[in-house]
Amino acid sequence: MANSREERPGTATNSGTVVAVRGSVIDMHFDAALPAVRTLLRAGENGRVAIEVLAQRDAHHVRGIALTPTQGLARGMRVENTGGPLLAPVGKPILSRMFDVFGNTIDSDPELEGVQWRSVHNQPPPLVRRSTKSEIFETGIKAIDVLTPLERGGKAGLFGGAGVGKTVLLTEMIHNMVGHQQGVSIFCGIGERSREGEELYREMKAAGVLPNMVMIFAQMNESPGARFRVGHAALTMAEYFRDDEHRDVLLLIDNIFRFIQAGSEVSGLMGQMPSRLGYQPTMGTELAALEERIANTDSGAITSIQAVYVPADDFTDPAAVHTFSHLSASIVLSRKRASEGLFPAIDPLQSSSKMITPGIVGERHYRLAQAIRRTLAQYAELKDIIAMLGLEQLSPNDRKVVARARRLERFLTQPFFTTEQFTNMSGKLVSLENALDGCERILADEFKDLPESALYMIGAVDEATVKAKSSASAEPEIKPAAEAKPEQQHSEDKAHALDDT
């Protein structure tokens, strides 16, 4: 195997011994030169325990965090210095494969061949190499492209609590990229369930998108050190495709909160004093070291979409606040909208994008987005009056606003390709032009005579008319009571005649 991990340059420069094992934290003694911080060490039988150096305690002792389980490790055991940091595989052979944090394949396909190994710790691209041009990154999802457009080479966050549809929305974006995105998709699962990883692999294979996709996982039952480093390994792979092959990369991270959580666990294990709400004092630095590597350069772009779990739906939580500062678009998923069946459950009033300016999206798009937000905000204000007094007590103008807002809410729903087996509705990919056209026509009251349900779960707006007609023809014909009366009278007269005879 070319450039394999067994043939790395600078192997075992010196060895040491284990002096203390406290869960995942290991103290080691070295007589000669101490290994540098971030150096990977190996201990135990066949070097099965991987340890990353996090601190040099004195002239002869280092403290590290185990990236693998430490069962069987004991004081006095030998520790080998690999002479370098944790490495990740890069190259064309990694496409369509699934990896763990060490670059081992965890699918059932043959072993990798012809790959290079690069350090997971790289510096962000310098400012002189970064592109200054802002471009829209279309997803084919109406609610995102119209109200919170994504930036090519930017970072977008999917904020929401448990069970509101973050992973489904990420999976749908991978599906939609196949049609008009000729780049590479990299899925990084931080603290994922093994069930979710297996389902995603199967779905991507069935959809035919696996040949241009790489998956890397650190499951939630793995050590905090592995979960903390898997994001860096995924970025090393993404940087190869951007810088060496000059391709655009879509990097999907699920879930960036678990990266912060893993860093908090590592910090606590290392004995650092916790900061606000128990988070690590170095959270801002650690998150910036990861996020700043995601950039649009002169050779290509890494566009990142990150799911962000919000603890207890509290957007003032330090993890959510620190993540917000790195994003060019924030897509907030609402539990209330999910309970109403409005999927994707994107809250248009809380979500935002730095791309919504006339200079980037154009005057028409900007004007429409503002009109949609204004209409939905007015509807939100009128909801209390409707609940207390009823819709009839509103003025005619307010009733028109409510009708438009309810139709817009339903038009911004969309059937997904990834949920076809659950909903029995075929997925829809909607262009930005079609989405804007539909919103403009709804705001002009073109569909005021159609029922609201005709605009629910459709693609382009013209499907609403077809849906309304098919719904009307499917309803059973009910005879009016007036028509039934003569027949009833006739039967009664017949009965009386029989009695007389």
Short mmCIF file of C-alpha atoms in Angstrom, two decimals:
data_model
loop_
_atom_site.label_atom_id
_atom_site.label_comp_id
_atom_site.label_asym_id
_atom_site.label_seq_id
_atom_site.Cartn_x
_atom_site.Cartn_y
_atom_site.Cartn_z
CA MET A 1 0.00 0.00 0.00
CA ALA A 2 1.50 3.34 -1.08
CA ASN A 3 2.28 5.75 1.76
CA SER A 4 0.58 3.42 4.26
CA ARG A 5 0.51 4.18 7.95
CA GLU A 6 3.04 1.40 8.61
CA GLU A 7 5.53 3.17 6.28
CA ARG A 8 5.18 6.68 7.64
CA PRO A 9 8.33 8.75 7.76
CA GLY A 10 9.67 9.46 11.22
CA THR A 11 8.37 6.40 13.08
CA ALA A 12 9.18 5.59 16.74
CA THR A 13 11.86 8.12 17.61
CA ASN A 14 11.82 7.06 21.27
CA SER A 15 9.60 5.17 23.67
CA GLY A 16 8.23 5.74 27.16
CA THR A 17 6.14 4.04 29.82
CA VAL A 18 2.64 4.49 31.20
CA VAL A 19 2.66 5.93 34.74
CA ALA A 20 -1.07 6.54 35.31
CA VAL A 21 -4.39 5.65 33.64
CA ARG A 22 -7.47 7.64 34.68
CA GLY A 23 -10.24 6.62 32.30
CA SER A 24 -9.30 8.15 28.94
CA VAL A 25 -6.49 10.30 30.41
CA ILE A 26 -3.03 8.72 30.38
CA ASP A 27 0.17 10.07 31.95
CA MET A 28 3.43 8.84 30.41
CA HIS A 29 7.13 9.11 31.26
CA PHE A 30 9.85 9.65 28.64
CA ASP A 31 13.59 9.65 29.43
CA ALA A 32 14.68 11.25 26.15
CA ALA A 33 13.05 14.14 24.25
CA LEU A 34 9.37 14.59 24.98
CA PRO A 35 6.90 14.03 22.12
CA ALA A 36 5.34 17.28 20.88
CA VAL A 37 1.76 18.24 21.59
CA ARG A 38 -0.67 16.56 19.10
CA THR A 39 1.78 13.67 18.52
CA LEU A 40 0.12 10.25 18.20
CA LEU A 41 1.41 7.55 20.56
CA ARG A 42 0.67 3.83 20.55
CA ALA A 43 0.43 1.54 23.60
CA GLY A 44 -0.87 -1.90 24.55
CA GLU A 45 -0.83 -5.11 22.56
CA ASN A 46 0.02 -4.41 18.88
CA GLY A 47 -0.35 -0.69 19.62
CA ARG A 48 -4.14 -0.98 19.77
CA VAL A 49 -4.49 1.98 22.19
CA ALA A 50 -4.00 5.28 20.33
CA ILE A 51 -3.12 8.29 22.50
CA GLU A 52 -2.82 11.93 21.43
CA VAL A 53 -0.50 14.15 23.47
CA LEU A 54 -2.36 17.20 24.81
CA ALA A 55 0.09 18.59 27.40
CA GLN A 56 3.75 18.39 28.45
CA ARG A 57 3.64 18.39 32.24
CA ASP A 58 7.37 18.66 32.99
CA ALA A 59 10.75 17.66 31.53
CA HIS A 60 9.90 13.94 31.51
CA HIS A 61 6.09 13.59 31.65
CA VAL A 62 3.32 14.11 29.09
CA ARG A 63 -0.44 13.79 29.44
CA GLY A 64 -2.57 12.49 26.60
CA ILE A 65 -6.14 11.54 25.78
CA ALA A 66 -6.96 8.06 24.46
CA LEU A 67 -8.73 7.92 21.10
CA THR A 68 -9.63 4.26 21.64
CA PRO A 69 -10.86 2.23 24.66
CA THR A 70 -8.20 1.81 27.36
CA GLN A 71 -9.22 -1.63 28.72
CA GLY A 72 -6.15 -3.69 29.55
CA LEU A 73 -3.79 -0.71 29.74
CA ALA A 74 -1.72 -0.70 32.93
CA ARG A 75 1.15 1.16 34.57
CA GLY A 76 4.59 0.22 33.31
CA MET A 77 3.41 -0.67 29.79
CA ARG A 78 5.56 0.51 26.90
CA VAL A 79 4.44 3.51 24.79
CA GLU A 80 5.75 3.98 21.24
CA ASN A 81 6.07 7.43 19.66
CA THR A 82 4.88 7.39 16.03
CA GLY A 83 6.80 10.62 15.38
CA GLY A 84 3.85 12.48 13.89
CA PRO A 85 0.22 13.53 14.39
CA LEU A 86 -3.00 11.66 13.62
CA LEU A 87 -3.24 11.15 9.83
CA ALA A 88 -6.19 10.87 7.44
CA PRO A 89 -6.24 9.19 4.00
CA VAL A 90 -6.70 11.42 0.92
CA GLY A 91 -6.94 10.67 -2.79
CA LYS A 92 -9.45 9.46 -5.35
CA PRO A 93 -9.68 5.92 -3.86
CA ILE A 94 -11.44 7.30 -0.74
CA LEU A 95 -14.55 8.17 -2.80
CA SER A 96 -17.61 5.96 -2.09
CA ARG A 97 -16.01 4.67 1.12
CA MET A 98 -16.83 4.93 4.83
CA PHE A 99 -14.10 5.61 7.43
CA ASP A 100 -13.46 5.96 11.13
CA VAL A 101 -11.31 8.69 12.70
CA PHE A 102 -8.07 6.72 12.04
CA GLY A 103 -8.77 6.31 8.32
CA ASN A 104 -9.74 2.63 8.66
CA THR A 105 -12.51 1.57 6.28
CA ILE A 106 -15.65 0.48 8.14
CA ASP A 107 -17.67 -0.70 5.13
CA SER A 108 -17.49 -4.21 3.70
CA ASP A 109 -15.45 -3.29 0.60
CA PRO A 110 -11.78 -4.25 0.02
CA GLU A 111 -8.84 -2.49 1.69
CA LEU A 112 -7.73 0.92 0.38
CA GLU A 113 -4.82 1.16 -2.04
CA GLY A 114 -2.90 4.07 -3.54
CA VAL A 115 -3.86 6.72 -0.99
CA GLN A 116 -1.74 9.42 0.67
CA TRP A 117 -1.81 10.13 4.41
CA ARG A 118 -1.91 13.72 5.64
CA SER A 119 -2.03 15.36 9.06
CA VAL A 120 -5.51 16.22 10.37
CA HIS A 121 -4.07 19.43 11.88
CA ASN A 122 -3.77 22.05 9.13
CA GLN A 123 -3.84 25.83 9.13
CA PRO A 124 -6.73 27.76 7.51
CA PRO A 125 -5.97 29.16 4.02
CA PRO A 126 -4.34 32.63 4.18
CA LEU A 127 -6.48 35.68 3.42
CA VAL A 128 -4.68 36.35 0.11
CA ARG A 129 -5.93 32.99 -1.23
CA ARG A 130 -9.56 33.50 -0.23
CA SER A 131 -12.16 34.45 -2.81
CA THR A 132 -13.96 37.77 -2.28
CA LYS A 133 -16.85 36.99 -4.64
CA SER A 134 -20.22 36.06 -3.09
CA GLU A 135 -22.21 33.40 -4.96
CA ILE A 136 -25.52 31.70 -4.19
CA PHE A 137 -25.47 27.94 -3.56
CA GLU A 138 -28.83 26.53 -4.73
CA THR A 139 -30.27 23.55 -2.84
CA GLY A 140 -33.59 22.97 -4.66
CA ILE A 141 -35.51 23.45 -1.38
CA LYS A 142 -37.94 26.39 -1.63
CA ALA A 143 -37.87 27.56 2.00
CA ILE A 144 -34.05 27.73 1.98
CA ASP A 145 -33.41 29.19 -1.48
CA VAL A 146 -36.03 31.96 -1.12
CA LEU A 147 -35.64 33.07 2.52
CA THR A 148 -32.19 31.87 3.69
CA PRO A 149 -30.00 31.34 0.59
CA LEU A 150 -26.69 29.60 1.21
CA GLU A 151 -23.29 30.95 0.19
CA ARG A 152 -20.87 29.01 -2.00
CA GLY A 153 -17.87 28.45 0.24
CA GLY A 154 -19.84 29.58 3.27
CA LYS A 155 -21.12 27.91 6.41
CA ALA A 156 -24.79 27.31 7.13
CA GLY A 157 -26.20 26.05 10.40
CA LEU A 158 -29.29 23.91 10.92
CA PHE A 159 -30.49 24.79 14.41
CA GLY A 160 -33.10 22.75 16.21
CA GLY A 161 -33.86 20.49 19.13
CA ALA A 162 -34.20 16.72 18.99
CA GLY A 163 -36.62 15.29 16.44
CA VAL A 164 -37.43 18.37 14.32
CA GLY A 165 -35.80 17.07 11.11
CA LYS A 166 -32.13 18.19 11.01
CA THR A 167 -30.72 14.88 9.72
CA VAL A 168 -33.56 14.45 7.18
CA LEU A 169 -32.89 17.94 5.79
CA LEU A 170 -29.13 17.22 5.52
CA THR A 171 -29.81 13.93 3.74
CA GLU A 172 -32.19 15.69 1.32
CA MET A 173 -29.51 18.24 0.44
CA ILE A 174 -27.11 15.43 -0.49
CA HIS A 175 -29.79 14.00 -2.81
CA ASN A 176 -30.44 17.38 -4.42
CA MET A 177 -26.74 18.10 -5.02
CA VAL A 178 -26.48 15.13 -7.38
CA GLY A 179 -28.48 16.83 -10.13
CA HIS A 180 -26.64 20.15 -10.44
CA GLN A 181 -23.52 19.86 -8.27
CA GLN A 182 -20.50 18.25 -9.93
CA GLY A 183 -18.38 18.35 -6.79
CA VAL A 184 -17.77 15.96 -3.92
CA SER A 185 -19.96 15.44 -0.86
CA ILE A 186 -18.33 14.56 2.45
CA PHE A 187 -20.55 13.51 5.35
CA CYS A 188 -18.96 13.80 8.79
CA GLY A 189 -20.91 12.12 11.59
CA ILE A 190 -19.79 13.39 15.00
CA GLY A 191 -21.43 11.44 17.81
CA GLU A 192 -23.81 9.71 15.39
CA ARG A 193 -25.86 6.63 16.17
CA SER A 194 -24.62 3.54 14.30
CA ARG A 195 -28.19 3.04 12.99
CA GLU A 196 -28.15 6.48 11.33
CA GLY A 197 -24.79 5.81 9.69
CA GLU A 198 -25.91 2.46 8.29
CA GLU A 199 -29.20 3.91 7.00
CA LEU A 200 -27.42 6.85 5.34
CA TYR A 201 -24.92 4.54 3.61
CA ARG A 202 -27.75 2.34 2.29
CA GLU A 203 -29.84 5.33 1.11
CA MET A 204 -26.89 7.00 -0.65
CA LYS A 205 -26.02 3.74 -2.37
CA ALA A 206 -29.62 3.26 -3.54
CA ALA A 207 -29.76 6.86 -4.81
CA GLY A 208 -26.57 6.37 -6.83
CA VAL A 209 -24.68 9.26 -5.21
CA LEU A 210 -22.05 7.16 -3.41
CA PRO A 211 -19.42 7.40 -6.23
CA ASN A 212 -18.96 11.13 -5.43
CA MET A 213 -19.27 10.88 -1.68
CA VAL A 214 -17.08 10.11 1.34
CA MET A 215 -18.42 9.28 4.80
CA ILE A 216 -16.49 9.47 8.05
CA PHE A 217 -17.98 8.63 11.43
CA ALA A 218 -17.16 8.72 15.12
CA GLN A 219 -20.06 7.00 16.84
CA MET A 220 -21.54 8.26 20.09
CA ASN A 221 -20.20 5.24 22.01
CA GLU A 222 -16.60 6.04 21.02
CA SER A 223 -14.20 7.94 23.25
CA PRO A 224 -14.45 11.75 23.44
CA GLY A 225 -10.98 12.04 21.87
CA ALA A 226 -12.16 10.25 18.69
CA ARG A 227 -15.32 12.38 18.48
CA PHE A 228 -13.23 15.51 18.98
CA ARG A 229 -10.84 14.72 16.08
CA VAL A 230 -13.18 13.28 13.43
CA GLY A 231 -14.15 16.78 12.21
CA HIS A 232 -10.50 17.63 11.59
CA ALA A 233 -10.04 14.36 9.66
CA ALA A 234 -13.07 15.18 7.45
CA LEU A 235 -11.68 18.65 6.72
CA THR A 236 -8.32 17.18 5.68
CA MET A 237 -10.18 15.06 3.09
CA ALA A 238 -12.20 18.09 1.93
CA GLU A 239 -9.06 20.24 1.59
CA TYR A 240 -7.47 17.63 -0.69
CA PHE A 241 -10.38 17.78 -3.17
CA ARG A 242 -10.45 21.59 -3.02
CA ASP A 243 -6.71 22.30 -3.27
CA ASP A 244 -5.33 19.32 -5.24
CA GLU A 245 -8.25 18.44 -7.54
CA HIS A 246 -9.79 21.96 -7.69
CA ARG A 247 -13.30 20.65 -7.08
CA ASP A 248 -16.14 22.13 -5.07
CA VAL A 249 -16.87 20.24 -1.87
CA LEU A 250 -20.11 20.01 0.08
CA LEU A 251 -19.20 19.19 3.68
CA LEU A 252 -22.09 18.06 5.85
CA ILE A 253 -21.46 17.87 9.59
CA ASP A 254 -23.95 16.17 11.89
CA ASN A 255 -23.69 17.34 14.64
CA ILE A 256 -21.38 20.29 15.42
CA PHE A 257 -22.76 20.49 18.98
CA ARG A 258 -21.33 17.04 19.65
CA PHE A 259 -17.90 18.34 18.57
CA ILE A 260 -18.21 21.04 21.27
CA GLN A 261 -19.53 18.43 23.70
CA ALA A 262 -16.58 16.10 23.01
CA GLY A 263 -14.19 19.04 23.57
CA SER A 264 -15.94 19.72 26.88
CA GLU A 265 -15.46 16.09 27.93
CA VAL A 266 -11.77 16.17 26.96
CA SER A 267 -11.30 19.45 28.84
CA GLY A 268 -12.93 18.02 31.96
CA LEU A 269 -10.86 14.85 31.79
CA MET A 270 -7.69 16.94 31.48
CA GLY A 271 -8.62 18.76 34.68
CA GLN A 272 -9.30 22.22 33.22
CA MET A 273 -11.56 24.58 35.16
CA PRO A 274 -14.98 24.67 33.44
CA SER A 275 -16.34 27.94 32.10
CA ARG A 276 -19.94 29.15 31.68
CA LEU A 277 -22.58 26.40 32.01
CA GLY A 278 -19.83 23.80 32.34
CA TYR A 279 -18.33 24.29 28.85
CA GLN A 280 -14.57 24.24 28.34
CA PRO A 281 -12.75 27.60 28.64
CA THR A 282 -11.14 27.03 25.20
CA MET A 283 -14.42 26.40 23.33
CA GLY A 284 -14.18 29.54 21.16
CA THR A 285 -10.62 28.74 20.05
CA GLU A 286 -11.34 25.07 19.34
CA LEU A 287 -14.45 25.86 17.28
CA ALA A 288 -12.63 28.60 15.33
CA ALA A 289 -9.73 26.24 14.53
CA LEU A 290 -12.23 23.91 12.84
CA GLU A 291 -14.56 26.46 11.21
CA GLU A 292 -11.89 28.74 9.71
CA ARG A 293 -10.57 25.88 7.56
CA ILE A 294 -13.91 25.89 5.70
CA ALA A 295 -13.35 28.53 3.04
CA ASN A 296 -13.77 29.59 -0.59
CA THR A 297 -10.32 29.90 -2.23
CA ASP A 298 -8.93 30.56 -5.71
CA SER A 299 -8.81 26.79 -6.39
CA GLY A 300 -12.26 25.69 -5.17
CA ALA A 301 -14.76 25.98 -2.36
CA ILE A 302 -15.76 24.00 0.70
CA THR A 303 -19.42 24.74 1.41
CA SER A 304 -20.47 23.45 4.80
CA ILE A 305 -23.93 22.70 6.15
CA GLN A 306 -23.85 21.88 9.84
CA ALA A 307 -26.59 20.49 12.04
CA VAL A 308 -26.52 22.21 15.43
CA TYR A 309 -28.39 20.59 18.31
CA VAL A 310 -29.72 23.32 20.61
CA PRO A 311 -29.87 22.09 24.23
CA ALA A 312 -33.43 22.45 25.58
CA ASP A 313 -34.25 24.69 22.54
CA ASP A 314 -32.30 27.49 24.30
CA PHE A 315 -30.62 29.68 21.66
CA THR A 316 -28.71 31.59 24.37
CA ASP A 317 -26.71 28.44 25.18
CA PRO A 318 -22.96 29.17 24.73
CA ALA A 319 -22.60 26.35 22.17
CA ALA A 320 -25.30 27.87 19.94
CA VAL A 321 -24.03 31.45 20.43
CA HIS A 322 -20.42 30.58 19.50
CA THR A 323 -21.57 28.60 16.45
CA PHE A 324 -23.82 31.49 15.22
CA SER A 325 -20.80 33.80 14.93
CA HIS A 326 -19.17 31.60 12.23
CA LEU A 327 -22.20 31.19 9.97
CA SER A 328 -23.28 33.02 6.82
CA ALA A 329 -26.79 31.50 7.07
CA SER A 330 -28.77 30.23 10.05
CA ILE A 331 -31.67 27.88 9.36
CA VAL A 332 -33.79 27.50 12.49
CA LEU A 333 -36.11 24.49 12.69
CA SER A 334 -39.26 25.04 14.75
CA ARG A 335 -40.86 22.32 16.87
CA LYS A 336 -44.23 24.11 16.60
CA ARG A 337 -44.14 24.03 12.78
CA ALA A 338 -43.09 20.37 12.85
CA SER A 339 -46.11 19.56 15.06
CA GLU A 340 -48.36 21.31 12.50
CA GLY A 341 -46.95 19.13 9.70
CA LEU A 342 -45.22 22.03 7.91
CA PHE A 343 -42.08 20.26 6.66
CA PRO A 344 -39.32 21.29 6.29
CA ALA A 345 -40.06 22.89 9.67
CA ILE A 346 -38.02 26.03 8.93
CA ASP A 347 -39.03 29.09 10.95
CA PRO A 348 -38.89 31.94 8.39
CA LEU A 349 -38.85 34.69 11.04
CA GLN A 350 -35.96 33.28 13.12
CA SER A 351 -33.88 32.06 10.16
CA SER A 352 -31.54 34.51 8.46
CA SER A 353 -28.89 34.77 5.77
CA LYS A 354 -26.20 37.35 5.07
CA MET A 355 -26.79 36.74 1.35
CA ILE A 356 -30.20 38.48 1.33
CA THR A 357 -29.00 41.83 -0.02
CA PRO A 358 -29.93 43.43 -3.38
CA GLY A 359 -26.29 43.38 -4.48
CA ILE A 360 -26.02 39.57 -4.18
CA VAL A 361 -29.46 38.02 -4.82
CA GLY A 362 -30.87 40.84 -6.95
CA GLU A 363 -33.58 43.44 -6.39
CA ARG A 364 -36.54 41.15 -7.17
CA HIS A 365 -35.46 38.32 -4.86
CA TYR A 366 -34.66 40.78 -2.04
CA ARG A 367 -38.02 42.55 -2.40
CA LEU A 368 -39.96 39.25 -2.44
CA ALA A 369 -38.12 37.87 0.62
CA GLN A 370 -38.90 41.05 2.56
CA ALA A 371 -42.58 40.91 1.52
CA ILE A 372 -42.85 37.26 2.58
CA ARG A 373 -41.29 37.95 5.98
CA ARG A 374 -43.52 41.01 6.48
CA THR A 375 -46.68 39.02 5.63
CA LEU A 376 -45.72 36.13 7.94
CA ALA A 377 -44.80 38.55 10.76
CA GLN A 378 -48.19 40.31 10.47
CA TYR A 379 -49.91 36.90 10.61
CA ALA A 380 -47.93 35.99 13.75
CA GLU A 381 -49.15 39.21 15.40
CA LEU A 382 -52.78 38.52 14.43
CA LYS A 383 -52.80 34.94 15.76
CA ASP A 384 -53.68 36.05 19.32
CA ILE A 385 -56.66 38.12 18.10
CA ILE A 386 -57.84 35.19 15.95
CA ALA A 387 -57.58 32.82 18.93
CA MET A 388 -59.61 35.12 21.21
CA LEU A 389 -62.17 36.73 18.90
CA GLY A 390 -62.15 34.63 15.73
CA LEU A 391 -61.22 35.40 12.12
CA GLU A 392 -64.55 37.21 11.52
CA GLN A 393 -63.56 40.09 13.82
CA LEU A 394 -60.57 41.06 11.66
CA SER A 395 -60.71 43.87 9.12
CA PRO A 396 -60.95 42.89 5.42
CA ASN A 397 -57.28 43.85 4.89
CA ASP A 398 -56.15 41.73 7.83
CA ARG A 399 -58.17 38.78 6.56
CA LYS A 400 -56.35 39.08 3.22
CA VAL A 401 -52.97 39.08 5.03
CA VAL A 402 -53.94 35.91 6.95
CA ALA A 403 -55.06 34.18 3.73
CA ARG A 404 -51.79 35.06 1.97
CA ALA A 405 -49.65 34.02 4.94
CA ARG A 406 -51.38 30.64 5.34
CA ARG A 407 -50.98 29.93 1.62
CA LEU A 408 -47.31 30.96 1.73
CA GLU A 409 -46.69 28.67 4.72
CA ARG A 410 -48.16 25.74 2.82
CA PHE A 411 -46.38 26.57 -0.44
CA LEU A 412 -43.02 26.60 1.37
CA THR A 413 -43.53 22.96 2.38
CA GLN A 414 -42.03 20.39 0.06
CA PRO A 415 -42.07 16.58 -0.34
CA PHE A 416 -38.56 15.12 0.06
CA PHE A 417 -36.94 12.33 -1.94
CA THR A 418 -35.53 10.85 1.27
CA THR A 419 -38.98 10.47 2.87
CA GLU A 420 -40.85 8.96 -0.10
CA GLN A 421 -41.11 5.56 1.59
CA PHE A 422 -42.79 7.13 4.64
CA THR A 423 -45.09 9.70 3.00
CA ASN A 424 -45.91 7.99 -0.34
CA MET A 425 -45.31 11.37 -2.00
CA SER A 426 -42.67 11.66 -4.72
CA GLY A 427 -39.90 14.16 -3.93
CA LYS A 428 -39.68 17.52 -5.70
CA LEU A 429 -36.66 19.59 -6.73
CA VAL A 430 -37.70 23.23 -7.26
CA SER A 431 -35.54 25.82 -9.01
CA LEU A 432 -35.06 29.24 -7.43
CA GLU A 433 -36.92 30.92 -10.32
CA ASN A 434 -39.97 28.66 -9.87
CA ALA A 435 -39.96 29.21 -6.09
CA LEU A 436 -39.81 33.01 -6.48
CA ASP A 437 -42.51 32.95 -9.15
CA GLY A 438 -44.84 30.96 -6.86
CA CYS A 439 -44.34 33.30 -3.90
CA GLU A 440 -44.91 36.36 -6.11
CA ARG A 441 -48.19 34.99 -7.47
CA ILE A 442 -49.45 34.04 -4.00
CA LEU A 443 -48.68 37.55 -2.72
CA ALA A 444 -50.67 38.93 -5.69
CA ASP A 445 -53.72 36.87 -4.51
CA GLU A 446 -53.74 34.78 -7.69
CA PHE A 447 -54.67 31.63 -5.70
CA LYS A 448 -57.14 33.18 -3.24
CA ASP A 449 -59.99 31.04 -4.61
CA LEU A 450 -58.09 27.76 -4.23
CA PRO A 451 -58.24 25.87 -0.92
CA GLU A 452 -55.10 26.17 1.25
CA SER A 453 -54.57 22.40 1.08
CA ALA A 454 -53.95 22.65 -2.69
CA LEU A 455 -50.66 24.47 -1.99
CA TYR A 456 -49.49 21.94 0.64
CA MET A 457 -46.61 19.60 -0.27
CA ILE A 458 -46.25 20.58 -3.92
CA GLY A 459 -43.27 21.58 -6.09
CA ALA A 460 -43.85 24.47 -8.51
CA VAL A 461 -46.96 26.58 -7.82
CA ASP A 462 -48.79 25.49 -11.00
CA GLU A 463 -49.26 22.05 -9.40
CA ALA A 464 -51.75 23.65 -6.98
CA THR A 465 -54.42 24.08 -9.69
CA VAL A 466 -54.05 20.45 -10.81
CA LYS A 467 -54.19 19.26 -7.18
CA ALA A 468 -57.32 21.31 -6.46
CA LYS A 469 -59.12 19.89 -9.53
CA SER A 470 -58.19 16.29 -8.70
CA SER A 471 -59.34 16.77 -5.09
CA ALA A 472 -62.68 18.18 -6.27
CA SER A 473 -63.28 15.30 -8.71
CA ALA A 474 -62.35 12.72 -6.05
CA GLU A 475 -65.06 13.94 -3.62
CA PRO A 476 -68.21 11.68 -3.62
CA GLU A 477 -71.36 13.20 -5.13
CA ILE A 478 -73.98 13.88 -2.44
CA LYS A 479 -77.59 14.41 -3.46
CA PRO A 480 -79.27 17.46 -1.93
CA ALA A 481 -82.10 16.81 0.50
CA ALA A 482 -84.57 18.54 -1.85
CA GLU A 483 -83.86 15.98 -4.59
CA ALA A 484 -84.35 13.06 -2.22
CA LYS A 485 -87.76 14.25 -1.03
CA PRO A 486 -89.87 13.34 -4.13
CA GLU A 487 -88.47 9.79 -4.10
CA GLN A 488 -89.29 9.49 -0.43
CA GLN A 489 -92.83 10.83 -1.07
CA HIS A 490 -93.31 8.36 -3.95
CA SER A 491 -92.36 5.38 -1.75
CA GLU A 492 -94.73 6.58 0.99
CA ASP A 493 -97.63 6.90 -1.52
CA LYS A 494 -96.90 3.37 -2.80
CA ALA A 495 -96.99 2.01 0.73
CA HIS A 496 -100.40 3.65 1.38
CA ALA A 497 -101.82 2.21 -1.85
CA LEU A 498 -100.78 -1.31 -0.80
CA ASP A 499 -102.47 -0.82 2.57
CA ASP A 500 -105.73 0.22 0.88
CA THR A 501 -105.83 -2.93 -1.24
#
